[in-house]
PDB file of N, CA, C and O in Angstrom:
ATOM      1  N   MET A   1      15.221   3.524  14.497  1.00  0.00           N
ATOM      2  CA  MET A   1      13.863   3.879  14.098  1.00  0.00           C
ATOM      3  C   MET A   1      13.780   5.398  13.906  1.00  0.00           C
ATOM      4  O   MET A   1      14.489   6.149  14.552  1.00  0.00           O
ATOM      5  N   MET A   2      12.884   5.775  13.026  1.00  0.00           N
ATOM      6  CA  MET A   2      12.632   7.193  12.766  1.00  0.00           C
ATOM      7  C   MET A   2      11.484   7.651  13.659  1.00  0.00           C
ATOM      8  O   MET A   2      10.502   6.920  13.825  1.00  0.00           O
ATOM      9  N   GLN A   3      11.602   8.827  14.221  1.00  0.00           N
ATOM     10  CA  GLN A   3      10.524   9.369  15.036  1.00  0.00           C
ATOM     11  C   GLN A   3       9.337   9.704  14.135  1.00  0.00           C
ATOM     12  O   GLN A   3       9.501  10.303  13.070  1.00  0.00           O
ATOM     13  N   TYR A   4       8.143   9.308  14.564  1.00  0.00           N
ATOM     14  CA  TYR A   4       6.925   9.629  13.846  1.00  0.00           C
ATOM     15  C   TYR A   4       6.595  11.094  14.095  1.00  0.00           C
ATOM     16  O   TYR A   4       6.587  11.552  15.243  1.00  0.00           O
ATOM     17  N   LYS A   5       6.337  11.867  13.064  1.00  0.00           N
ATOM     18  CA  LYS A   5       6.125  13.317  13.189  1.00  0.00           C
ATOM     19  C   LYS A   5       4.878  13.683  13.985  1.00  0.00           C
ATOM     20  O   LYS A   5       4.847  14.737  14.618  1.00  0.00           O
ATOM     21  N   ASN A   6       3.844  12.860  13.937  1.00  0.00           N
ATOM     22  CA  ASN A   6       2.623  13.084  14.699  1.00  0.00           C
ATOM     23  C   ASN A   6       2.065  14.491  14.469  1.00  0.00           C
ATOM     24  O   ASN A   6       1.852  15.264  15.411  1.00  0.00           O
ATOM     25  N   LEU A   7       1.848  14.840  13.238  1.00  0.00           N
ATOM     26  CA  LEU A   7       1.370  16.181  12.889  1.00  0.00           C
ATOM     27  C   LEU A   7       0.008  16.499  13.489  1.00  0.00           C
ATOM     28  O   LEU A   7      -0.293  17.658  13.741  1.00  0.00           O
ATOM     29  N   GLY A   8      -0.800  15.480  13.722  1.00  0.00           N
ATOM     30  CA  GLY A   8      -2.107  15.689  14.343  1.00  0.00           C
ATOM     31  C   GLY A   8      -2.015  15.924  15.845  1.00  0.00           C
ATOM     32  O   GLY A   8      -2.942  16.428  16.464  1.00  0.00           O
ATOM     33  N   GLY A   9      -0.902  15.525  16.441  1.00  0.00           N
ATOM     34  CA  GLY A   9      -0.666  15.773  17.859  1.00  0.00           C
ATOM     35  C   GLY A   9      -1.254  14.776  18.832  1.00  0.00           C
ATOM     36  O   GLY A   9      -1.031  14.899  20.034  1.00  0.00           O
ATOM     37  N   ASP A  10      -1.983  13.783  18.358  1.00  0.00           N
ATOM     38  CA  ASP A  10      -2.631  12.869  19.298  1.00  0.00           C
ATOM     39  C   ASP A  10      -2.416  11.391  18.969  1.00  0.00           C
ATOM     40  O   ASP A  10      -3.145  10.536  19.435  1.00  0.00           O
ATOM     41  N   SER A  11      -1.406  11.087  18.191  1.00  0.00           N
ATOM     42  CA  SER A  11      -1.164   9.705  17.788  1.00  0.00           C
ATOM     43  C   SER A  11      -0.439   8.925  18.875  1.00  0.00           C
ATOM     44  O   SER A  11       0.468   9.446  19.522  1.00  0.00           O
ATOM     45  N   PRO A  12      -0.805   7.659  19.051  1.00  0.00           N
ATOM     46  CA  PRO A  12      -0.079   6.803  19.988  1.00  0.00           C
ATOM     47  C   PRO A  12       1.185   6.207  19.369  1.00  0.00           C
ATOM     48  O   PRO A  12       1.863   5.406  20.000  1.00  0.00           O
ATOM     49  N   ILE A  13       1.511   6.592  18.140  1.00  0.00           N
ATOM     50  CA  ILE A  13       2.698   6.070  17.465  1.00  0.00           C
ATOM     51  C   ILE A  13       3.898   6.944  17.792  1.00  0.00           C
ATOM     52  O   ILE A  13       3.839   8.171  17.672  1.00  0.00           O
ATOM     53  N   ARG A  14       4.988   6.317  18.202  1.00  0.00           N
ATOM     54  CA  ARG A  14       6.219   7.014  18.564  1.00  0.00           C
ATOM     55  C   ARG A  14       7.248   6.999  17.436  1.00  0.00           C
ATOM     56  O   ARG A  14       7.894   8.009  17.161  1.00  0.00           O
ATOM     57  N   ALA A  15       7.434   5.839  16.811  1.00  0.00           N
ATOM     58  CA  ALA A  15       8.497   5.707  15.818  1.00  0.00           C
ATOM     59  C   ALA A  15       8.153   4.577  14.850  1.00  0.00           C
ATOM     60  O   ALA A  15       7.244   3.783  15.090  1.00  0.00           O
ATOM     61  N   TYR A  16       8.937   4.508  13.770  1.00  0.00           N
ATOM     62  CA  TYR A  16       8.726   3.465  12.772  1.00  0.00           C
ATOM     63  C   TYR A  16      10.027   3.228  12.006  1.00  0.00           C
ATOM     64  O   TYR A  16      10.932   4.057  12.005  1.00  0.00           O
ATOM     65  N   GLU A  17      10.079   2.078  11.368  1.00  0.00           N
ATOM     66  CA  GLU A  17      11.138   1.766  10.417  1.00  0.00           C
ATOM     67  C   GLU A  17      10.577   0.758   9.442  1.00  0.00           C
ATOM     68  O   GLU A  17       9.654   0.010   9.767  1.00  0.00           O
ATOM     69  N   TYR A  18      11.111   0.782   8.232  1.00  0.00           N
ATOM     70  CA  TYR A  18      10.629  -0.185   7.245  1.00  0.00           C
ATOM     71  C   TYR A  18      11.729  -0.584   6.288  1.00  0.00           C
ATOM     72  O   TYR A  18      12.762   0.071   6.181  1.00  0.00           O
ATOM     73  N   ASP A  19      11.465  -1.713   5.629  1.00  0.00           N
ATOM     74  CA  ASP A  19      12.327  -2.192   4.555  1.00  0.00           C
ATOM     75  C   ASP A  19      11.415  -2.560   3.393  1.00  0.00           C
ATOM     76  O   ASP A  19      10.246  -2.172   3.381  1.00  0.00           O
ATOM     77  N   ALA A  20      11.898  -3.289   2.443  1.00  0.00           N
ATOM     78  CA  ALA A  20      11.134  -3.586   1.238  1.00  0.00           C
ATOM     79  C   ALA A  20       9.858  -4.391   1.507  1.00  0.00           C
ATOM     80  O   ALA A  20       8.868  -4.238   0.792  1.00  0.00           O
ATOM     81  N   THR A  21       9.851  -5.220   2.543  1.00  0.00           N
ATOM     82  CA  THR A  21       8.718  -6.122   2.757  1.00  0.00           C
ATOM     83  C   THR A  21       7.988  -5.958   4.082  1.00  0.00           C
ATOM     84  O   THR A  21       7.049  -6.697   4.350  1.00  0.00           O
ATOM     85  N   SER A  22       8.392  -4.986   4.912  1.00  0.00           N
ATOM     86  CA  SER A  22       7.736  -4.853   6.209  1.00  0.00           C
ATOM     87  C   SER A  22       7.876  -3.445   6.771  1.00  0.00           C
ATOM     88  O   SER A  22       8.715  -2.658   6.329  1.00  0.00           O
ATOM     89  N   ILE A  23       7.027  -3.165   7.758  1.00  0.00           N
ATOM     90  CA  ILE A  23       7.135  -1.938   8.536  1.00  0.00           C
ATOM     91  C   ILE A  23       6.971  -2.323  10.000  1.00  0.00           C
ATOM     92  O   ILE A  23       6.145  -3.173  10.342  1.00  0.00           O
ATOM     93  N   ARG A  24       7.796  -1.745  10.842  1.00  0.00           N
ATOM     94  CA  ARG A  24       7.707  -1.936  12.281  1.00  0.00           C
ATOM     95  C   ARG A  24       7.314  -0.601  12.904  1.00  0.00           C
ATOM     96  O   ARG A  24       7.927   0.421  12.608  1.00  0.00           O
ATOM     97  N   ILE A  25       6.282  -0.651  13.732  1.00  0.00           N
ATOM     98  CA  ILE A  25       5.732   0.557  14.328  1.00  0.00           C
ATOM     99  C   ILE A  25       5.833   0.443  15.838  1.00  0.00           C
ATOM    100  O   ILE A  25       5.356  -0.523  16.429  1.00  0.00           O
ATOM    101  N   GLN A  26       6.456   1.454  16.433  1.00  0.00           N
ATOM    102  CA  GLN A  26       6.579   1.494  17.900  1.00  0.00           C
ATOM    103  C   GLN A  26       5.539   2.465  18.442  1.00  0.00           C
ATOM    104  O   GLN A  26       5.439   3.609  17.991  1.00  0.00           O
ATOM    105  N   PHE A  27       4.803   1.993  19.431  1.00  0.00           N
ATOM    106  CA  PHE A  27       3.782   2.808  20.069  1.00  0.00           C
ATOM    107  C   PHE A  27       4.335   3.431  21.349  1.00  0.00           C
ATOM    108  O   PHE A  27       5.405   3.053  21.827  1.00  0.00           O
ATOM    109  N   ASN A  28       3.607   4.401  21.881  1.00  0.00           N
ATOM    110  CA  ASN A  28       4.087   5.125  23.063  1.00  0.00           C
ATOM    111  C   ASN A  28       4.305   4.239  24.278  1.00  0.00           C
ATOM    112  O   ASN A  28       5.096   4.590  25.151  1.00  0.00           O
ATOM    113  N   ASP A  29       3.650   3.100  24.338  1.00  0.00           N
ATOM    114  CA  ASP A  29       3.856   2.187  25.472  1.00  0.00           C
ATOM    115  C   ASP A  29       5.104   1.315  25.295  1.00  0.00           C
ATOM    116  O   ASP A  29       5.404   0.469  26.125  1.00  0.00           O
ATOM    117  N   GLY A  30       5.820   1.520  24.186  1.00  0.00           N
ATOM    118  CA  GLY A  30       7.049   0.778  23.927  1.00  0.00           C
ATOM    119  C   GLY A  30       6.858  -0.469  23.076  1.00  0.00           C
ATOM    120  O   GLY A  30       7.835  -1.043  22.603  1.00  0.00           O
ATOM    121  N   SER A  31       5.628  -0.895  22.880  1.00  0.00           N
ATOM    122  CA  SER A  31       5.386  -2.094  22.067  1.00  0.00           C
ATOM    123  C   SER A  31       5.699  -1.807  20.601  1.00  0.00           C
ATOM    124  O   SER A  31       5.531  -0.685  20.120  1.00  0.00           O
ATOM    125  N   ILE A  32       6.173  -2.833  19.918  1.00  0.00           N
ATOM    126  CA  ILE A  32       6.488  -2.729  18.501  1.00  0.00           C
ATOM    127  C   ILE A  32       5.723  -3.821  17.759  1.00  0.00           C
ATOM    128  O   ILE A  32       5.786  -4.993  18.129  1.00  0.00           O
ATOM    129  N   TYR A  33       5.022  -3.411  16.715  1.00  0.00           N
ATOM    130  CA  TYR A  33       4.276  -4.341  15.885  1.00  0.00           C
ATOM    131  C   TYR A  33       4.886  -4.334  14.489  1.00  0.00           C
ATOM    132  O   TYR A  33       5.201  -3.277  13.956  1.00  0.00           O
ATOM    133  N   GLU A  34       5.031  -5.521  13.927  1.00  0.00           N
ATOM    134  CA  GLU A  34       5.562  -5.655  12.581  1.00  0.00           C
ATOM    135  C   GLU A  34       4.447  -6.083  11.634  1.00  0.00           C
ATOM    136  O   GLU A  34       3.725  -7.038  11.911  1.00  0.00           O
ATOM    137  N   TYR A  35       4.326  -5.357  10.540  1.00  0.00           N
ATOM    138  CA  TYR A  35       3.356  -5.657   9.490  1.00  0.00           C
ATOM    139  C   TYR A  35       4.130  -5.986   8.229  1.00  0.00           C
ATOM    140  O   TYR A  35       5.112  -5.317   7.922  1.00  0.00           O
ATOM    141  N   THR A  36       3.697  -7.012   7.490  1.00  0.00           N
ATOM    142  CA  THR A  36       4.436  -7.431   6.301  1.00  0.00           C
ATOM    143  C   THR A  36       3.538  -7.450   5.069  1.00  0.00           C
ATOM    144  O   THR A  36       2.319  -7.627   5.167  1.00  0.00           O
ATOM    145  N   SER A  37       4.175  -7.308   3.919  1.00  0.00           N
ATOM    146  CA  SER A  37       3.434  -7.387   2.660  1.00  0.00           C
ATOM    147  C   SER A  37       2.898  -8.793   2.435  1.00  0.00           C
ATOM    148  O   SER A  37       1.846  -8.969   1.819  1.00  0.00           O
ATOM    149  N   ALA A  38       3.584  -9.799   2.944  1.00  0.00           N
ATOM    150  CA  ALA A  38       3.112 -11.178   2.786  1.00  0.00           C
ATOM    151  C   ALA A  38       1.760 -11.375   3.455  1.00  0.00           C
ATOM    152  O   ALA A  38       0.930 -12.144   2.969  1.00  0.00           O
ATOM    153  N   LYS A  39       1.529 -10.678   4.545  1.00  0.00           N
ATOM    154  CA  LYS A  39       0.285 -10.839   5.284  1.00  0.00           C
ATOM    155  C   LYS A  39      -0.793  -9.843   4.853  1.00  0.00           C
ATOM    156  O   LYS A  39      -1.965 -10.185   4.792  1.00  0.00           O
ATOM    157  N   LEU A  40      -0.389  -8.606   4.538  1.00  0.00           N
ATOM    158  CA  LEU A  40      -1.358  -7.554   4.233  1.00  0.00           C
ATOM    159  C   LEU A  40      -1.467  -7.192   2.760  1.00  0.00           C
ATOM    160  O   LEU A  40      -2.442  -6.580   2.350  1.00  0.00           O
ATOM    161  N   GLY A  41      -0.450  -7.520   1.993  1.00  0.00           N
ATOM    162  CA  GLY A  41      -0.429  -7.140   0.582  1.00  0.00           C
ATOM    163  C   GLY A  41       0.430  -5.908   0.351  1.00  0.00           C
ATOM    164  O   GLY A  41       0.642  -5.100   1.249  1.00  0.00           O
ATOM    165  N   GLU A  42       0.905  -5.809  -0.874  1.00  0.00           N
ATOM    166  CA  GLU A  42       1.811  -4.713  -1.246  1.00  0.00           C
ATOM    167  C   GLU A  42       1.160  -3.346  -1.125  1.00  0.00           C
ATOM    168  O   GLU A  42       1.784  -2.395  -0.659  1.00  0.00           O
ATOM    169  N   ALA A  43      -0.085  -3.220  -1.569  1.00  0.00           N
ATOM    170  CA  ALA A  43      -0.756  -1.917  -1.575  1.00  0.00           C
ATOM    171  C   ALA A  43      -0.935  -1.378  -0.159  1.00  0.00           C
ATOM    172  O   ALA A  43      -0.707  -0.192   0.100  1.00  0.00           O
ATOM    173  N   VAL A  44      -1.339  -2.222   0.766  1.00  0.00           N
ATOM    174  CA  VAL A  44      -1.529  -1.800   2.157  1.00  0.00           C
ATOM    175  C   VAL A  44      -0.196  -1.397   2.764  1.00  0.00           C
ATOM    176  O   VAL A  44      -0.095  -0.347   3.412  1.00  0.00           O
ATOM    177  N   LEU A  45       0.821  -2.192   2.560  1.00  0.00           N
ATOM    178  CA  LEU A  45       2.134  -1.867   3.116  1.00  0.00           C
ATOM    179  C   LEU A  45       2.662  -0.561   2.530  1.00  0.00           C
ATOM    180  O   LEU A  45       3.199   0.275   3.257  1.00  0.00           O
ATOM    181  N   ARG A  46       2.473  -0.362   1.251  1.00  0.00           N
ATOM    182  CA  ARG A  46       2.919   0.873   0.603  1.00  0.00           C
ATOM    183  C   ARG A  46       2.216   2.093   1.214  1.00  0.00           C
ATOM    184  O   ARG A  46       2.829   3.119   1.479  1.00  0.00           O
ATOM    185  N   GLU A  47       0.918   1.973   1.471  1.00  0.00           N
ATOM    186  CA  GLU A  47       0.166   3.076   2.079  1.00  0.00           C
ATOM    187  C   GLU A  47       0.614   3.326   3.519  1.00  0.00           C
ATOM    188  O   GLU A  47       0.723   4.481   3.947  1.00  0.00           O
ATOM    189  N   MET A  48       0.894   2.281   4.262  1.00  0.00           N
ATOM    190  CA  MET A  48       1.389   2.448   5.631  1.00  0.00           C
ATOM    191  C   MET A  48       2.733   3.180   5.635  1.00  0.00           C
ATOM    192  O   MET A  48       2.951   4.075   6.457  1.00  0.00           O
ATOM    193  N   LYS A  49       3.602   2.839   4.716  1.00  0.00           N
ATOM    194  CA  LYS A  49       4.898   3.510   4.604  1.00  0.00           C
ATOM    195  C   LYS A  49       4.715   4.981   4.246  1.00  0.00           C
ATOM    196  O   LYS A  49       5.377   5.852   4.801  1.00  0.00           O
ATOM    197  N   ARG A  50       3.810   5.247   3.324  1.00  0.00           N
ATOM    198  CA  ARG A  50       3.553   6.628   2.910  1.00  0.00           C
ATOM    199  C   ARG A  50       3.047   7.465   4.082  1.00  0.00           C
ATOM    200  O   ARG A  50       3.542   8.565   4.350  1.00  0.00           O
ATOM    201  N   LEU A  51       2.076   6.924   4.810  1.00  0.00           N
ATOM    202  CA  LEU A  51       1.526   7.646   5.956  1.00  0.00           C
ATOM    203  C   LEU A  51       2.570   7.833   7.053  1.00  0.00           C
ATOM    204  O   LEU A  51       2.603   8.879   7.712  1.00  0.00           O
ATOM    205  N   ALA A  52       3.414   6.840   7.247  1.00  0.00           N
ATOM    206  CA  ALA A  52       4.486   6.970   8.239  1.00  0.00           C
ATOM    207  C   ALA A  52       5.419   8.108   7.865  1.00  0.00           C
ATOM    208  O   ALA A  52       5.785   8.937   8.711  1.00  0.00           O
ATOM    209  N   ASP A  53       5.787   8.196   6.607  1.00  0.00           N
ATOM    210  CA  ASP A  53       6.681   9.261   6.157  1.00  0.00           C
ATOM    211  C   ASP A  53       6.033  10.640   6.241  1.00  0.00           C
ATOM    212  O   ASP A  53       6.693  11.624   6.568  1.00  0.00           O
ATOM    213  N   VAL A  54       4.730  10.704   5.977  1.00  0.00           N
ATOM    214  CA  VAL A  54       4.005  11.972   6.070  1.00  0.00           C
ATOM    215  C   VAL A  54       3.909  12.415   7.529  1.00  0.00           C
ATOM    216  O   VAL A  54       3.990  13.592   7.838  1.00  0.00           O
ATOM    217  N   GLY A  55       3.721  11.448   8.435  1.00  0.00           N
ATOM    218  CA  GLY A  55       3.624  11.769   9.858  1.00  0.00           C
ATOM    219  C   GLY A  55       2.223  12.040  10.333  1.00  0.00           C
ATOM    220  O   GLY A  55       2.016  12.620  11.395  1.00  0.00           O
ATOM    221  N   GLN A  56       1.244  11.580   9.589  1.00  0.00           N
ATOM    222  CA  GLN A  56      -0.145  11.800   9.972  1.00  0.00           C
ATOM    223  C   GLN A  56      -1.030  10.736   9.338  1.00  0.00           C
ATOM    224  O   GLN A  56      -0.841  10.369   8.180  1.00  0.00           O
ATOM    225  N   GLY A  57      -1.985  10.220  10.120  1.00  0.00           N
ATOM    226  CA  GLY A  57      -2.983   9.310   9.585  1.00  0.00           C
ATOM    227  C   GLY A  57      -2.673   7.825   9.685  1.00  0.00           C
ATOM    228  O   GLY A  57      -3.524   7.004   9.369  1.00  0.00           O
ATOM    229  N   LEU A  58      -1.488   7.467  10.144  1.00  0.00           N
ATOM    230  CA  LEU A  58      -1.116   6.052  10.173  1.00  0.00           C
ATOM    231  C   LEU A  58      -1.957   5.256  11.164  1.00  0.00           C
ATOM    232  O   LEU A  58      -2.475   4.193  10.830  1.00  0.00           O
ATOM    233  N   CYS A  59      -2.137   5.761  12.352  1.00  0.00           N
ATOM    234  CA  CYS A  59      -2.917   5.028  13.354  1.00  0.00           C
ATOM    235  C   CYS A  59      -4.380   4.914  12.916  1.00  0.00           C
ATOM    236  O   CYS A  59      -4.984   3.862  13.061  1.00  0.00           O
ATOM    237  N   SER A  60      -4.925   5.979  12.359  1.00  0.00           N
ATOM    238  CA  SER A  60      -6.302   5.930  11.862  1.00  0.00           C
ATOM    239  C   SER A  60      -6.444   4.899  10.755  1.00  0.00           C
ATOM    240  O   SER A  60      -7.440   4.169  10.698  1.00  0.00           O
ATOM    241  N   TYR A  61      -5.456   4.828   9.883  1.00  0.00           N
ATOM    242  CA  TYR A  61      -5.474   3.849   8.794  1.00  0.00           C
ATOM    243  C   TYR A  61      -5.439   2.428   9.362  1.00  0.00           C
ATOM    244  O   TYR A  61      -6.207   1.566   8.930  1.00  0.00           O
ATOM    245  N   ILE A  62      -4.586   2.190  10.326  1.00  0.00           N
ATOM    246  CA  ILE A  62      -4.492   0.859  10.945  1.00  0.00           C
ATOM    247  C   ILE A  62      -5.817   0.494  11.604  1.00  0.00           C
ATOM    248  O   ILE A  62      -6.322  -0.614  11.434  1.00  0.00           O
ATOM    249  N   ASN A  63      -6.393   1.433  12.348  1.00  0.00           N
ATOM    250  CA  ASN A  63      -7.620   1.143  13.091  1.00  0.00           C
ATOM    251  C   ASN A  63      -8.870   1.098  12.226  1.00  0.00           C
ATOM    252  O   ASN A  63      -9.897   0.583  12.659  1.00  0.00           O
ATOM    253  N   SER A  64      -8.801   1.618  11.003  1.00  0.00           N
ATOM    254  CA  SER A  64      -9.980   1.688  10.148  1.00  0.00           C
ATOM    255  C   SER A  64     -10.389   0.337   9.565  1.00  0.00           C
ATOM    256  O   SER A  64     -11.501   0.197   9.066  1.00  0.00           O
ATOM    257  N   ASN A  65      -9.523  -0.633   9.633  1.00  0.00           N
ATOM    258  CA  ASN A  65      -9.796  -1.927   9.027  1.00  0.00           C
ATOM    259  C   ASN A  65      -9.270  -3.024   9.937  1.00  0.00           C
ATOM    260  O   ASN A  65      -8.076  -3.084  10.217  1.00  0.00           O
ATOM    261  N   LYS A  66     -10.155  -3.894  10.404  1.00  0.00           N
ATOM    262  CA  LYS A  66      -9.712  -4.929  11.346  1.00  0.00           C
ATOM    263  C   LYS A  66      -8.702  -5.887  10.739  1.00  0.00           C
ATOM    264  O   LYS A  66      -7.886  -6.461  11.445  1.00  0.00           O
ATOM    265  N   ASN A  67      -8.727  -6.062   9.410  1.00  0.00           N
ATOM    266  CA  ASN A  67      -7.727  -6.923   8.777  1.00  0.00           C
ATOM    267  C   ASN A  67      -6.324  -6.329   8.892  1.00  0.00           C
ATOM    268  O   ASN A  67      -5.343  -7.061   8.947  1.00  0.00           O
ATOM    269  N   ILE A  68      -6.246  -5.007   8.905  1.00  0.00           N
ATOM    270  CA  ILE A  68      -4.953  -4.357   9.112  1.00  0.00           C
ATOM    271  C   ILE A  68      -4.633  -4.317  10.603  1.00  0.00           C
ATOM    272  O   ILE A  68      -3.535  -4.690  11.021  1.00  0.00           O
ATOM    273  N   ARG A  69      -5.599  -3.884  11.399  1.00  0.00           N
ATOM    274  CA  ARG A  69      -5.379  -3.740  12.851  1.00  0.00           C
ATOM    275  C   ARG A  69      -4.876  -5.034  13.486  1.00  0.00           C
ATOM    276  O   ARG A  69      -3.976  -5.024  14.317  1.00  0.00           O
ATOM    277  N   PHE A  70      -5.468  -6.143  13.104  1.00  0.00           N
ATOM    278  CA  PHE A  70      -5.077  -7.427  13.669  1.00  0.00           C
ATOM    279  C   PHE A  70      -4.217  -8.236  12.701  1.00  0.00           C
ATOM    280  O   PHE A  70      -3.960  -9.413  12.938  1.00  0.00           O
ATOM    281  N   GLY A  71      -3.764  -7.607  11.630  1.00  0.00           N
ATOM    282  CA  GLY A  71      -2.994  -8.310  10.614  1.00  0.00           C
ATOM    283  C   GLY A  71      -1.485  -8.194  10.768  1.00  0.00           C
ATOM    284  O   GLY A  71      -0.748  -8.462   9.827  1.00  0.00           O
ATOM    285  N   TYR A  72      -1.045  -7.807  11.952  1.00  0.00           N
ATOM    286  CA  TYR A  72       0.396  -7.725  12.170  1.00  0.00           C
ATOM    287  C   TYR A  72       0.999  -9.121  12.181  1.00  0.00           C
ATOM    288  O   TYR A  72       0.344 -10.107  12.516  1.00  0.00           O
ATOM    289  N   SER A  73       2.242  -9.202  11.778  1.00  0.00           N
ATOM    290  CA  SER A  73       2.930 -10.495  11.718  1.00  0.00           C
ATOM    291  C   SER A  73       3.434 -10.940  13.072  1.00  0.00           C
ATOM    292  O   SER A  73       3.446 -12.113  13.382  1.00  0.00           O
ATOM    293  N   ARG A  74       3.894  -9.950  13.840  1.00  0.00           N
ATOM    294  CA  ARG A  74       4.354 -10.277  15.193  1.00  0.00           C
ATOM    295  C   ARG A  74       4.435  -9.020  16.039  1.00  0.00           C
ATOM    296  O   ARG A  74       4.548  -7.912  15.528  1.00  0.00           O
ATOM    297  N   LYS A  75       4.338  -9.253  17.349  1.00  0.00           N
ATOM    298  CA  LYS A  75       4.532  -8.185  18.321  1.00  0.00           C
ATOM    299  C   LYS A  75       5.898  -8.426  18.947  1.00  0.00           C
ATOM    300  O   LYS A  75       6.194  -9.532  19.402  1.00  0.00           O
ATOM    301  N   ILE A  76       6.718  -7.399  18.922  1.00  0.00           N
ATOM    302  CA  ILE A  76       8.098  -7.546  19.414  1.00  0.00           C
ATOM    303  C   ILE A  76       8.176  -6.998  20.834  1.00  0.00           C
ATOM    304  O   ILE A  76       7.678  -5.941  21.126  1.00  0.00           O
TER     305      ILE A  76
END
């Protein structure tokens, strides 16, 4: 997994990794959530990947919409 840059300094996200159809996000408590394009759509997944690479805004984006927040495919 790649370390999340956390440019804002207060994100609960620690790390992430993604492939063509999913992103896995690790939080500071060690939990990992997987989000997929099949469940959320291509546009949402693309934006999550972009924010992860930028290192800012990913947690806010997830929390801003309950369909995204609770739209994870699985908790690992």
